[in-house]
PDB file of C-alpha atoms in Angstrom:
ATOM      1  CA  UNK A  27      -8.137  -6.871  16.012  1.00 44.00           C
ATOM      2  CA  UNK A  28     -10.204  -7.793  12.985  1.00 48.00           C
ATOM      3  CA  UNK A  29     -10.193 -11.147  11.210  1.00 45.00           C
ATOM      4  CA  UNK A  30     -10.950 -11.349   7.509  1.00 53.00           C
ATOM      5  CA  UNK A  31     -12.148 -14.636   6.115  1.00 53.00           C
ATOM      6  CA  UNK A  32     -11.296 -16.188   9.504  1.00 59.00           C
ATOM      7  CA  UNK A  33      -7.755 -16.610   8.196  1.00 83.00           C
ATOM      8  CA  UNK A  34      -5.693 -13.463   8.673  1.00 92.00           C
ATOM      9  CA  UNK A  35      -5.656 -10.847  11.426  1.00 93.00           C
ATOM     10  CA  UNK A  36      -5.316  -7.213  10.409  1.00 95.00           C
ATOM     11  CA  UNK A  37      -4.121  -4.672  12.944  1.00 95.00           C
ATOM     12  CA  UNK A  38      -2.965  -1.077  12.692  1.00 97.00           C
ATOM     13  CA  UNK A  39       0.497  -0.384  13.927  1.00 98.00           C
ATOM     14  CA  UNK A  40      -0.723   2.567  16.027  1.00 97.00           C
ATOM     15  CA  UNK A  41      -2.995   0.175  17.923  1.00 97.00           C
ATOM     16  CA  UNK A  42      -0.109  -2.122  18.632  1.00 97.00           C
ATOM     17  CA  UNK A  43       2.066   0.827  19.860  1.00 97.00           C
ATOM     18  CA  UNK A  44      -0.670   1.902  22.246  1.00 96.00           C
ATOM     19  CA  UNK A  45      -0.374  -1.277  24.232  1.00 94.00           C
ATOM     20  CA  UNK A  46       1.986  -1.673  27.154  1.00 92.00           C
ATOM     21  CA  UNK A  47       5.284  -2.823  25.634  1.00 93.00           C
ATOM     22  CA  UNK A  48       3.674  -2.477  22.233  1.00 94.00           C
ATOM     23  CA  UNK A  49       6.728  -1.143  20.563  1.00 96.00           C
ATOM     24  CA  UNK A  50       8.903  -3.977  21.922  1.00 95.00           C
ATOM     25  CA  UNK A  51       6.328  -6.461  20.673  1.00 94.00           C
ATOM     26  CA  UNK A  52       6.314  -4.837  17.229  1.00 96.00           C
ATOM     27  CA  UNK A  53      10.127  -4.843  17.045  1.00 95.00           C
ATOM     28  CA  UNK A  54      10.053  -8.595  17.653  1.00 93.00           C
ATOM     29  CA  UNK A  55       7.601  -8.968  14.803  1.00 94.00           C
ATOM     30  CA  UNK A  56       9.708  -6.805  12.561  1.00 96.00           C
ATOM     31  CA  UNK A  57      12.836  -8.882  13.319  1.00 96.00           C
ATOM     32  CA  UNK A  58      11.000 -11.895  11.891  1.00 95.00           C
ATOM     33  CA  UNK A  59      10.224 -10.125   8.596  1.00 97.00           C
ATOM     34  CA  UNK A  60      12.248 -10.672   5.473  1.00 97.00           C
ATOM     35  CA  UNK A  61      11.525  -9.247   2.026  1.00 96.00           C
ATOM     36  CA  UNK A  62      12.929  -9.635  -1.503  1.00 92.00           C
ATOM     37  CA  UNK A  63      12.676  -5.821  -1.654  1.00 92.00           C
ATOM     38  CA  UNK A  64      15.236  -4.184   0.624  1.00 92.00           C
ATOM     39  CA  UNK A  65      13.266  -0.900   0.741  1.00 93.00           C
ATOM     40  CA  UNK A  66      10.147  -2.719   1.986  1.00 96.00           C
ATOM     41  CA  UNK A  67      12.142  -4.429   4.725  1.00 97.00           C
ATOM     42  CA  UNK A  68      14.012  -1.228   5.659  1.00 96.00           C
ATOM     43  CA  UNK A  69      10.807   0.818   6.044  1.00 97.00           C
ATOM     44  CA  UNK A  70       9.206  -1.685   8.312  1.00 98.00           C
ATOM     45  CA  UNK A  71      12.279  -2.066  10.564  1.00 97.00           C
ATOM     46  CA  UNK A  72      13.489   1.553  10.603  1.00 97.00           C
ATOM     47  CA  UNK A  73      10.705   3.982   9.574  1.00 97.00           C
ATOM     48  CA  UNK A  74       7.296   2.445  10.265  1.00 98.00           C
ATOM     49  CA  UNK A  75       7.188   3.368  13.937  1.00 98.00           C
ATOM     50  CA  UNK A  76       8.339   6.987  13.349  1.00 97.00           C
ATOM     51  CA  UNK A  77       5.910   7.456  10.472  1.00 97.00           C
ATOM     52  CA  UNK A  78       3.121   6.138  12.679  1.00 97.00           C
ATOM     53  CA  UNK A  79       3.987   8.453  15.535  1.00 96.00           C
ATOM     54  CA  UNK A  80       4.191  11.438  13.124  1.00 97.00           C
ATOM     55  CA  UNK A  81       0.882  10.315  11.568  1.00 96.00           C
ATOM     56  CA  UNK A  82       2.355  10.591   8.002  1.00 97.00           C
ATOM     57  CA  UNK A  83       1.100   7.085   7.141  1.00 97.00           C
ATOM     58  CA  UNK A  84      -0.753   4.142   8.553  1.00 98.00           C
ATOM     59  CA  UNK A  85       0.826   0.705   8.584  1.00 98.00           C
ATOM     60  CA  UNK A  86      -1.284  -2.453   8.802  1.00 98.00           C
ATOM     61  CA  UNK A  87       0.170  -5.682  10.168  1.00 97.00           C
ATOM     62  CA  UNK A  88      -1.144  -8.955   8.744  1.00 96.00           C
ATOM     63  CA  UNK A  89      -0.729 -12.016  10.916  1.00 95.00           C
ATOM     64  CA  UNK A  90      -2.036 -15.519  11.307  1.00 92.00           C
ATOM     65  CA  UNK A  91      -2.774 -17.438  14.496  1.00 89.00           C
ATOM     66  CA  UNK A  92      -0.545 -20.463  14.895  1.00 87.00           C
ATOM     67  CA  UNK A  93      -1.606 -21.257  18.497  1.00 84.00           C
ATOM     68  CA  UNK A  94      -3.079 -19.498  21.485  1.00 81.00           C
ATOM     69  CA  UNK A  95       0.331 -17.987  22.250  1.00 82.00           C
ATOM     70  CA  UNK A  96       1.993 -17.811  18.814  1.00 88.00           C
ATOM     71  CA  UNK A  97       1.318 -15.758  15.724  1.00 91.00           C
ATOM     72  CA  UNK A  98       2.913 -15.744  12.293  1.00 94.00           C
ATOM     73  CA  UNK A  99       3.722 -12.293  10.850  1.00 96.00           C
ATOM     74  CA  UNK A 100       2.582 -12.799   7.254  1.00 96.00           C
ATOM     75  CA  UNK A 101       2.987  -9.390   5.664  1.00 97.00           C
ATOM     76  CA  UNK A 102       2.106  -5.721   5.871  1.00 98.00           C
ATOM     77  CA  UNK A 103       1.031  -2.712   3.879  1.00 98.00           C
ATOM     78  CA  UNK A 104       1.225   1.083   4.452  1.00 98.00           C
ATOM     79  CA  UNK A 105      -1.254   3.715   3.269  1.00 98.00           C
ATOM     80  CA  UNK A 106      -0.970   7.478   3.121  1.00 97.00           C
ATOM     81  CA  UNK A 107      -2.940  10.393   1.687  1.00 95.00           C
ATOM     82  CA  UNK A 108      -1.440  12.241  -1.323  1.00 95.00           C
ATOM     83  CA  UNK A 109      -2.351  14.304  -4.294  1.00 94.00           C
ATOM     84  CA  UNK A 110      -2.039  12.380  -7.530  1.00 94.00           C
ATOM     85  CA  UNK A 111      -1.537  14.232 -10.824  1.00 92.00           C
ATOM     86  CA  UNK A 112      -3.045  12.260 -13.734  1.00 92.00           C
ATOM     87  CA  UNK A 113      -2.320  13.465 -17.263  1.00 91.00           C
ATOM     88  CA  UNK A 114      -5.444  13.892 -19.344  1.00 90.00           C
ATOM     89  CA  UNK A 115      -3.770  12.229 -22.312  1.00 86.00           C
ATOM     90  CA  UNK A 116      -4.495   8.475 -22.412  1.00 80.00           C
ATOM     91  CA  UNK A 117      -7.625   8.648 -20.200  1.00 86.00           C
ATOM     92  CA  UNK A 118     -10.821   7.186 -21.404  1.00 88.00           C
ATOM     93  CA  UNK A 119     -13.956   9.370 -21.480  1.00 90.00           C
ATOM     94  CA  UNK A 120     -15.439   7.462 -18.543  1.00 89.00           C
ATOM     95  CA  UNK A 121     -12.263   8.046 -16.474  1.00 88.00           C
ATOM     96  CA  UNK A 122     -12.335  11.732 -17.321  1.00 89.00           C
ATOM     97  CA  UNK A 123     -16.004  11.933 -16.288  1.00 89.00           C
ATOM     98  CA  UNK A 124     -15.247  10.190 -12.954  1.00 88.00           C
ATOM     99  CA  UNK A 125     -12.198  12.353 -12.211  1.00 89.00           C
ATOM    100  CA  UNK A 126     -14.146  15.584 -12.874  1.00 89.00           C
ATOM    101  CA  UNK A 127     -16.364  14.734  -9.950  1.00 89.00           C
ATOM    102  CA  UNK A 128     -13.658  14.941  -7.265  1.00 88.00           C
ATOM    103  CA  UNK A 129     -10.472  16.425  -8.709  1.00 92.00           C
ATOM    104  CA  UNK A 130      -9.202  19.747  -9.920  1.00 92.00           C
ATOM    105  CA  UNK A 131      -8.284  20.073 -13.629  1.00 93.00           C
ATOM    106  CA  UNK A 132      -5.068  21.975 -14.132  1.00 94.00           C
ATOM    107  CA  UNK A 133      -5.300  23.508 -17.588  1.00 92.00           C
ATOM    108  CA  UNK A 134      -1.606  24.634 -17.503  1.00 92.00           C
ATOM    109  CA  UNK A 135      -0.289  21.095 -17.097  1.00 90.00           C
ATOM    110  CA  UNK A 136      -3.318  19.312 -18.618  1.00 92.00           C
ATOM    111  CA  UNK A 137      -3.587  17.090 -15.532  1.00 93.00           C
ATOM    112  CA  UNK A 138      -6.339  16.057 -13.132  1.00 93.00           C
ATOM    113  CA  UNK A 139      -5.053  16.773  -9.562  1.00 94.00           C
ATOM    114  CA  UNK A 140      -6.993  14.498  -7.241  1.00 93.00           C
ATOM    115  CA  UNK A 141      -6.828  13.406  -3.622  1.00 93.00           C
ATOM    116  CA  UNK A 142      -5.753   9.755  -3.562  1.00 96.00           C
ATOM    117  CA  UNK A 143      -4.618   7.012  -1.294  1.00 97.00           C
ATOM    118  CA  UNK A 144      -0.962   6.065  -1.789  1.00 98.00           C
ATOM    119  CA  UNK A 145      -0.077   2.385  -1.350  1.00 98.00           C
ATOM    120  CA  UNK A 146       3.304   3.318   0.038  1.00 97.00           C
ATOM    121  CA  UNK A 147       4.514  -0.144   1.150  1.00 97.00           C
ATOM    122  CA  UNK A 148       3.283  -3.634   0.299  1.00 98.00           C
ATOM    123  CA  UNK A 149       5.221  -6.720   1.287  1.00 96.00           C
ATOM    124  CA  UNK A 150       4.964 -10.432   2.085  1.00 96.00           C
ATOM    125  CA  UNK A 151       7.145 -12.062   4.699  1.00 97.00           C
ATOM    126  CA  UNK A 152       9.711 -14.241   2.951  1.00 97.00           C
ATOM    127  CA  UNK A 153      11.242 -15.527   6.148  1.00 96.00           C
ATOM    128  CA  UNK A 154      11.392 -19.340   5.686  1.00 94.00           C
ATOM    129  CA  UNK A 155       9.861 -19.702   9.128  1.00 92.00           C
ATOM    130  CA  UNK A 156       6.734 -17.821   8.071  1.00 93.00           C
ATOM    131  CA  UNK A 157       3.747 -19.327   6.322  1.00 90.00           C
ATOM    132  CA  UNK A 158       3.443 -15.879   4.734  1.00 88.00           C
ATOM    133  CA  UNK A 159       0.541 -14.784   2.538  1.00 95.00           C
ATOM    134  CA  UNK A 160      -0.081 -14.899  -1.146  1.00 95.00           C
ATOM    135  CA  UNK A 161       0.249 -11.680  -3.092  1.00 95.00           C
ATOM    136  CA  UNK A 162      -3.366 -12.105  -4.186  1.00 95.00           C
ATOM    137  CA  UNK A 163      -4.654 -12.327  -0.600  1.00 95.00           C
ATOM    138  CA  UNK A 164      -2.554  -9.419   0.561  1.00 96.00           C
ATOM    139  CA  UNK A 165      -3.761  -7.223  -2.292  1.00 97.00           C
ATOM    140  CA  UNK A 166      -7.389  -8.207  -1.576  1.00 95.00           C
ATOM    141  CA  UNK A 167      -6.965  -7.181   2.061  1.00 96.00           C
ATOM    142  CA  UNK A 168      -5.266  -3.944   1.053  1.00 97.00           C
ATOM    143  CA  UNK A 169      -7.888  -2.898  -1.461  1.00 97.00           C
ATOM    144  CA  UNK A 170     -10.677  -3.714   0.995  1.00 95.00           C
ATOM    145  CA  UNK A 171      -9.090  -1.337   3.455  1.00 96.00           C
ATOM    146  CA  UNK A 172      -8.662   1.302   0.689  1.00 97.00           C
ATOM    147  CA  UNK A 173     -12.339   1.038  -0.249  1.00 96.00           C
ATOM    148  CA  UNK A 174     -13.351   1.342   3.427  1.00 96.00           C
ATOM    149  CA  UNK A 175     -11.290   4.515   3.858  1.00 96.00           C
ATOM    150  CA  UNK A 176     -12.811   5.923   0.666  1.00 94.00           C
ATOM    151  CA  UNK A 177     -16.290   5.188   1.996  1.00 94.00           C
ATOM    152  CA  UNK A 178     -15.495   7.434   5.013  1.00 94.00           C
ATOM    153  CA  UNK A 179     -13.681  10.297   3.324  1.00 91.00           C
ATOM    154  CA  UNK A 180     -14.585  10.088  -0.378  1.00 88.00           C
ATOM    155  CA  UNK A 181     -12.356   9.694  -3.377  1.00 89.00           C
ATOM    156  CA  UNK A 182     -12.001   6.818  -5.772  1.00 91.00           C
ATOM    157  CA  UNK A 183      -8.312   6.661  -6.626  1.00 94.00           C
ATOM    158  CA  UNK A 184      -5.399   4.648  -5.234  1.00 97.00           C
ATOM    159  CA  UNK A 185      -1.878   4.627  -6.629  1.00 97.00           C
ATOM    160  CA  UNK A 186       1.588   3.222  -6.012  1.00 97.00           C
ATOM    161  CA  UNK A 187       5.130   3.430  -7.277  1.00 95.00           C
ATOM    162  CA  UNK A 188       6.493   0.230  -8.885  1.00 93.00           C
ATOM    163  CA  UNK A 189       9.983  -0.779  -9.871  1.00 91.00           C
ATOM    164  CA  UNK A 190      10.485  -1.282 -13.566  1.00 89.00           C
ATOM    165  CA  UNK A 191      10.124  -5.054 -13.394  1.00 91.00           C
ATOM    166  CA  UNK A 192       7.806  -6.875 -15.719  1.00 93.00           C
ATOM    167  CA  UNK A 193       6.673  -9.377 -13.012  1.00 94.00           C
ATOM    168  CA  UNK A 194       5.657  -6.566 -10.649  1.00 94.00           C
ATOM    169  CA  UNK A 195       3.949  -4.487 -13.270  1.00 95.00           C
ATOM    170  CA  UNK A 196       2.010  -7.537 -14.477  1.00 96.00           C
ATOM    171  CA  UNK A 197       0.977  -8.331 -10.913  1.00 97.00           C
ATOM    172  CA  UNK A 198      -0.459  -4.858 -10.328  1.00 98.00           C
ATOM    173  CA  UNK A 199      -2.146  -4.836 -13.766  1.00 97.00           C
ATOM    174  CA  UNK A 200      -4.002  -8.024 -12.891  1.00 97.00           C
ATOM    175  CA  UNK A 201      -5.518  -5.981 -10.031  1.00 97.00           C
ATOM    176  CA  UNK A 202      -6.694  -3.279 -12.490  1.00 97.00           C
ATOM    177  CA  UNK A 203      -3.860  -0.818 -11.876  1.00 97.00           C
ATOM    178  CA  UNK A 204      -2.789   1.169 -14.924  1.00 94.00           C
ATOM    179  CA  UNK A 205       0.574   2.698 -15.739  1.00 93.00           C
ATOM    180  CA  UNK A 206       0.437   6.489 -15.423  1.00 90.00           C
ATOM    181  CA  UNK A 207       1.304   8.228 -18.631  1.00 79.00           C
ATOM    182  CA  UNK A 208       4.351   9.957 -17.129  1.00 78.00           C
ATOM    183  CA  UNK A 209       8.067   9.230 -17.438  1.00 71.00           C
ATOM    184  CA  UNK A 210       9.707   6.993 -14.841  1.00 74.00           C
ATOM    185  CA  UNK A 211      11.690   8.614 -12.076  1.00 73.00           C
ATOM    186  CA  UNK A 212      14.582   7.544  -9.999  1.00 71.00           C
ATOM    187  CA  UNK A 213      14.280   6.700  -6.259  1.00 70.00           C
ATOM    188  CA  UNK A 214      16.845   7.685  -3.644  1.00 71.00           C
ATOM    189  CA  UNK A 215      18.545   4.354  -4.316  1.00 73.00           C
ATOM    190  CA  UNK A 216      18.568   5.071  -8.099  1.00 74.00           C
ATOM    191  CA  UNK A 217      15.823   2.597  -8.851  1.00 80.00           C
ATOM    192  CA  UNK A 218      13.632   3.342 -11.833  1.00 87.00           C
ATOM    193  CA  UNK A 219      10.049   3.710 -10.612  1.00 91.00           C
ATOM    194  CA  UNK A 220       6.764   3.958 -12.449  1.00 92.00           C
ATOM    195  CA  UNK A 221       3.484   5.238 -11.006  1.00 94.00           C
ATOM    196  CA  UNK A 222       0.450   3.006 -11.339  1.00 96.00           C
ATOM    197  CA  UNK A 223      -3.137   3.962 -10.388  1.00 95.00           C
ATOM    198  CA  UNK A 224      -6.599   2.496 -10.126  1.00 95.00           C
ATOM    199  CA  UNK A 225      -9.949   4.258 -10.159  1.00 92.00           C
ATOM    200  CA  UNK A 226     -12.825   2.435  -8.385  1.00 90.00           C
TER     201      UNK A 226
END
């Protein structure tokens, strides 16, 4: 377990599952998690373990020590590896120059196809019994992990899918994410989603 700023503990779900009774322990943590976004809560409680076992994504659990025997489940995020298609239109010359270094330019579709890290899930615990974590701190921890992964495997791009809500879009924009110049698409639950990306 790693502690950042001596405040929060960050642990991968696969590490938790490797312990004796690890899945039972995680399920207790998940039961204490409540989100304003039903999809974020559903993934944690119903899909995170399976995705971890299938190695399709990596989920990170953020907690805070309350006492020697009690922890507070503050939040979590999930990362995966995907190909991101970025339309050339709207990119600055410096962004084009950066993308040319590690992506493939598709002349047919006029897009840069680049390996990227998908921020698949990102959620604070809104359970009233949790001290939770600020969105700012959770994003700082998340991007620190993204940069660490990129230092190991290369790449400079991270992206996410965001509901069409001004408050959410503004939050990600304050962390230097940009709206991708593509139309919104509908999720399985008929929510309008936009893609946002950041180049380090």
